[in-house]
XYZ file of C-alpha atoms in Angstrom:
260
model
C 129.715 70.791 87.522
C 126.713 71.400 89.753
C 124.885 74.490 88.560
C 125.022 75.953 92.042
C 128.772 76.354 91.784
C 128.436 78.300 88.578
C 126.596 81.229 89.977
C 126.977 81.620 93.715
C 127.308 85.327 94.425
C 127.236 86.356 90.798
C 124.810 89.009 89.700
C 124.710 90.507 86.253
C 123.335 93.634 84.664
C 121.981 93.048 81.225
C 119.127 93.779 78.901
C 116.888 90.988 77.738
C 118.515 91.068 74.333
C 121.943 90.496 75.846
C 123.135 86.970 75.195
C 126.213 87.178 77.404
C 125.484 86.406 81.026
C 127.418 85.204 84.033
C 124.512 83.003 85.017
C 123.659 80.683 82.187
C 120.127 79.615 83.011
C 118.668 77.038 80.707
C 115.393 78.271 79.268
C 113.103 75.285 78.969
C 111.742 74.957 75.431
C 108.502 73.467 76.724
C 107.136 76.592 78.374
C 103.672 75.047 78.284
C 104.495 72.337 80.807
C 102.697 74.113 83.683
C 100.073 75.944 81.645
C 97.060 73.993 82.922
C 98.076 74.051 86.577
C 95.395 75.701 88.713
C 95.299 76.580 92.395
C 92.021 77.799 93.854
C 91.686 80.786 96.148
C 90.639 78.400 98.894
C 93.902 76.489 98.508
C 95.819 79.747 98.955
C 93.804 80.585 102.073
C 94.573 77.122 103.444
C 98.312 77.715 102.983
C 98.005 80.637 105.411
C 95.889 78.693 107.874
C 98.347 75.774 107.788
C 101.378 78.059 108.009
C 102.688 76.843 104.649
C 104.051 80.224 103.684
C 107.629 79.466 102.682
C 107.313 82.379 100.251
C 107.199 84.899 103.119
C 110.535 86.609 103.783
C 110.794 87.876 107.352
C 113.867 89.970 106.602
C 112.416 91.424 103.429
C 113.637 90.904 99.907
C 117.401 91.321 99.512
C 117.342 92.242 95.823
C 114.730 94.901 96.502
C 116.986 96.384 99.184
C 119.919 96.304 96.795
C 118.047 97.974 93.935
C 115.843 100.252 96.021
C 117.396 103.447 94.669
C 116.842 102.275 91.100
C 113.240 101.498 91.969
C 112.406 104.689 93.863
C 114.658 106.960 91.799
C 114.874 109.448 94.646
C 111.204 110.364 94.409
C 109.035 111.067 97.436
C 105.417 110.366 98.368
C 104.928 107.666 95.758
C 101.947 105.354 95.512
C 103.294 101.790 95.638
C 101.197 98.732 94.772
C 101.823 95.238 96.176
C 99.879 92.563 94.240
C 99.256 89.386 96.294
C 100.989 91.139 99.166
C 100.666 88.570 101.949
C 102.282 90.122 105.004
C 105.321 91.495 103.167
C 107.476 93.495 105.572
C 108.470 95.814 102.710
C 105.045 97.440 102.932
C 106.116 98.891 106.284
C 109.469 99.986 104.808
C 107.775 102.060 102.133
C 105.173 103.497 104.488
C 107.947 104.514 106.913
C 109.657 106.359 104.070
C 106.514 108.410 103.530
C 105.082 106.510 100.572
C 101.479 105.376 100.239
C 101.117 101.580 100.082
C 98.193 99.625 98.662
C 98.081 95.834 98.568
C 95.685 93.084 97.623
C 95.612 89.669 99.272
C 93.046 86.847 99.376
C 93.963 85.759 102.914
C 92.407 87.854 105.664
C 94.673 85.986 108.079
C 97.756 87.179 106.172
C 96.578 90.796 106.287
C 95.795 90.690 110.001
C 99.182 89.104 110.705
C 100.873 91.941 108.842
C 99.327 94.627 111.023
C 99.882 92.639 114.205
C 103.513 91.752 113.466
C 104.333 95.310 112.396
C 102.611 96.632 115.530
C 100.262 98.826 113.515
C 96.734 99.696 114.561
C 94.159 99.445 111.794
C 90.510 99.610 110.903
C 88.473 97.479 108.523
C 85.470 98.181 106.379
C 83.501 96.350 103.702
C 84.192 96.996 100.029
C 80.746 97.798 98.676
C 81.643 96.952 95.061
C 82.788 93.400 95.911
C 80.424 91.338 98.089
C 82.237 89.779 101.051
C 85.446 91.742 100.485
C 87.059 94.111 103.000
C 89.709 96.774 103.082
C 92.070 97.100 106.040
C 93.611 100.522 106.645
C 96.419 101.508 108.966
C 95.531 104.247 111.443
C 98.282 106.356 109.885
C 96.321 106.191 106.643
C 99.191 105.287 104.331
C 98.678 101.509 104.139
C 95.479 100.065 102.633
C 95.188 96.326 102.086
C 92.289 94.938 100.083
C 91.152 91.458 101.045
C 89.621 90.132 97.841
C 90.341 88.262 94.621
C 92.858 90.322 92.658
C 90.790 89.785 89.528
C 87.843 91.559 91.190
C 89.943 94.599 92.031
C 89.102 96.553 88.842
C 85.565 96.955 90.228
C 87.024 99.290 92.851
C 88.637 102.611 91.997
C 91.960 102.294 93.816
C 93.657 104.870 91.613
C 96.921 104.695 89.706
C 100.385 103.840 90.957
C 103.903 105.185 90.505
C 105.521 101.895 91.498
C 104.585 98.224 91.498
C 106.587 95.654 93.471
C 105.731 92.256 91.994
C 107.395 89.546 94.026
C 105.549 86.303 94.629
C 102.651 87.548 92.496
C 103.176 86.833 88.788
C 104.865 83.576 89.836
C 101.800 82.647 91.925
C 99.049 83.491 89.441
C 97.751 80.430 87.590
C 99.636 80.374 84.254
C 96.378 80.562 82.294
C 95.530 83.857 84.031
C 98.790 85.688 83.352
C 97.523 87.815 80.462
C 94.510 88.965 82.471
C 96.759 89.636 85.465
C 99.228 91.678 83.430
C 96.420 93.733 81.882
C 95.180 94.634 85.376
C 98.682 95.530 86.568
C 99.372 97.785 83.599
C 95.952 99.428 83.942
C 97.021 100.559 87.428
C 100.192 102.318 86.280
C 100.654 106.048 86.199
C 102.756 107.873 83.616
C 106.461 107.416 84.394
C 105.867 104.232 86.416
C 108.585 101.804 87.466
C 107.574 98.161 87.861
C 109.956 95.812 89.647
C 109.304 92.156 88.853
C 110.919 89.117 90.474
C 110.486 85.729 88.787
C 112.000 82.279 89.221
C 113.739 79.945 86.831
C 114.018 76.200 87.483
C 113.219 72.935 85.730
C 109.398 73.064 85.420
C 109.238 69.375 84.517
C 110.414 68.516 88.045
C 108.218 70.834 90.122
C 104.599 71.678 89.234
C 104.527 75.036 91.027
C 103.593 77.378 92.524
C 105.752 79.339 92.394
C 105.554 78.872 88.663
C 108.412 79.076 86.192
C 108.228 82.292 84.155
C 110.648 82.293 81.202
C 112.066 85.393 79.511
C 109.871 84.818 76.467
C 106.771 85.000 78.643
C 107.841 88.325 80.138
C 108.469 89.706 76.654
C 105.092 88.416 75.548
C 103.237 89.898 78.517
C 104.977 93.247 78.882
C 107.022 93.811 75.724
C 104.466 95.832 73.756
C 104.084 98.494 76.460
C 107.246 98.310 78.569
C 110.983 98.561 78.287
C 112.297 95.409 79.976
C 115.657 95.445 81.738
C 117.082 92.533 83.696
C 118.824 94.032 86.724
C 120.190 90.867 88.254
C 120.081 87.073 88.357
C 120.954 85.266 91.564
C 121.109 81.713 92.791
C 118.471 81.343 95.533
C 118.659 77.580 96.008
C 118.044 76.505 99.609
C 117.820 73.172 101.381
C 113.998 73.325 101.282
C 114.035 73.353 97.488
C 115.370 69.784 97.429
C 111.895 68.601 98.432
C 110.602 70.157 95.197
C 112.731 67.691 93.244
C 114.886 70.423 91.713
C 118.617 71.021 92.038
C 118.776 74.702 91.102
C 116.566 77.775 91.237
C 117.485 81.238 90.014
C 115.688 84.463 90.814
C 115.617 87.143 88.135
C 114.840 90.768 88.861
C 113.457 92.918 86.046
C 112.792 96.619 85.867
C 109.880 97.479 83.603
C 109.427 101.084 82.504
C 107.125 102.950 80.182
C 107.960 102.754 76.493
């Protein structure tokens, strides 16, 4: 049976130690298959210039909407961090709810498109600690987007965060940089944080990435020593466009990471 028929419309709540699941996603034993794959920052900028941004979701992320209450936990005036934010429409959602949003993105074009498409006025200023970098701030003051290499961000004191929404970020970071990336993310968390992480599962021998395949074992390895890891849902997200990747299934997994 085609895998797609096995899990259309099926979500499942489980912990990572739970072996029973409605969506049986094969974990590839060769998790090293993509480990040497590298995309440069310039290649990411070119994707924006060329409009190759299939990762952007104009309607926002459906699983985030579904699990928003779990993520926010009814708390107000939170600081929410968006790594590799692009022009994610969810940044406006959170700002409209009274939260403070901070993002980082290498593409200045992506940041400008966000403010333009969301009809928000903004200002820009140089980031003194990072030569050539800028920060774009909404006139309302509750959205600040840093245009720089995420790995340079620790040079700037952007404070700590109550929430991190990691969609299209861990899966986009070059596999060899994941440990460094995770260390930066965890260094930005405040006590009592909630970190929502979306990753993708597919056959990594058929598509080189990005987005890269991030197996359960990798998440345990990266976050397990400091975080409780809970898989909220797994959903089939296969679309027609994925056929060009050479794959026949792709599953998105949503994890909630909390402080141990």
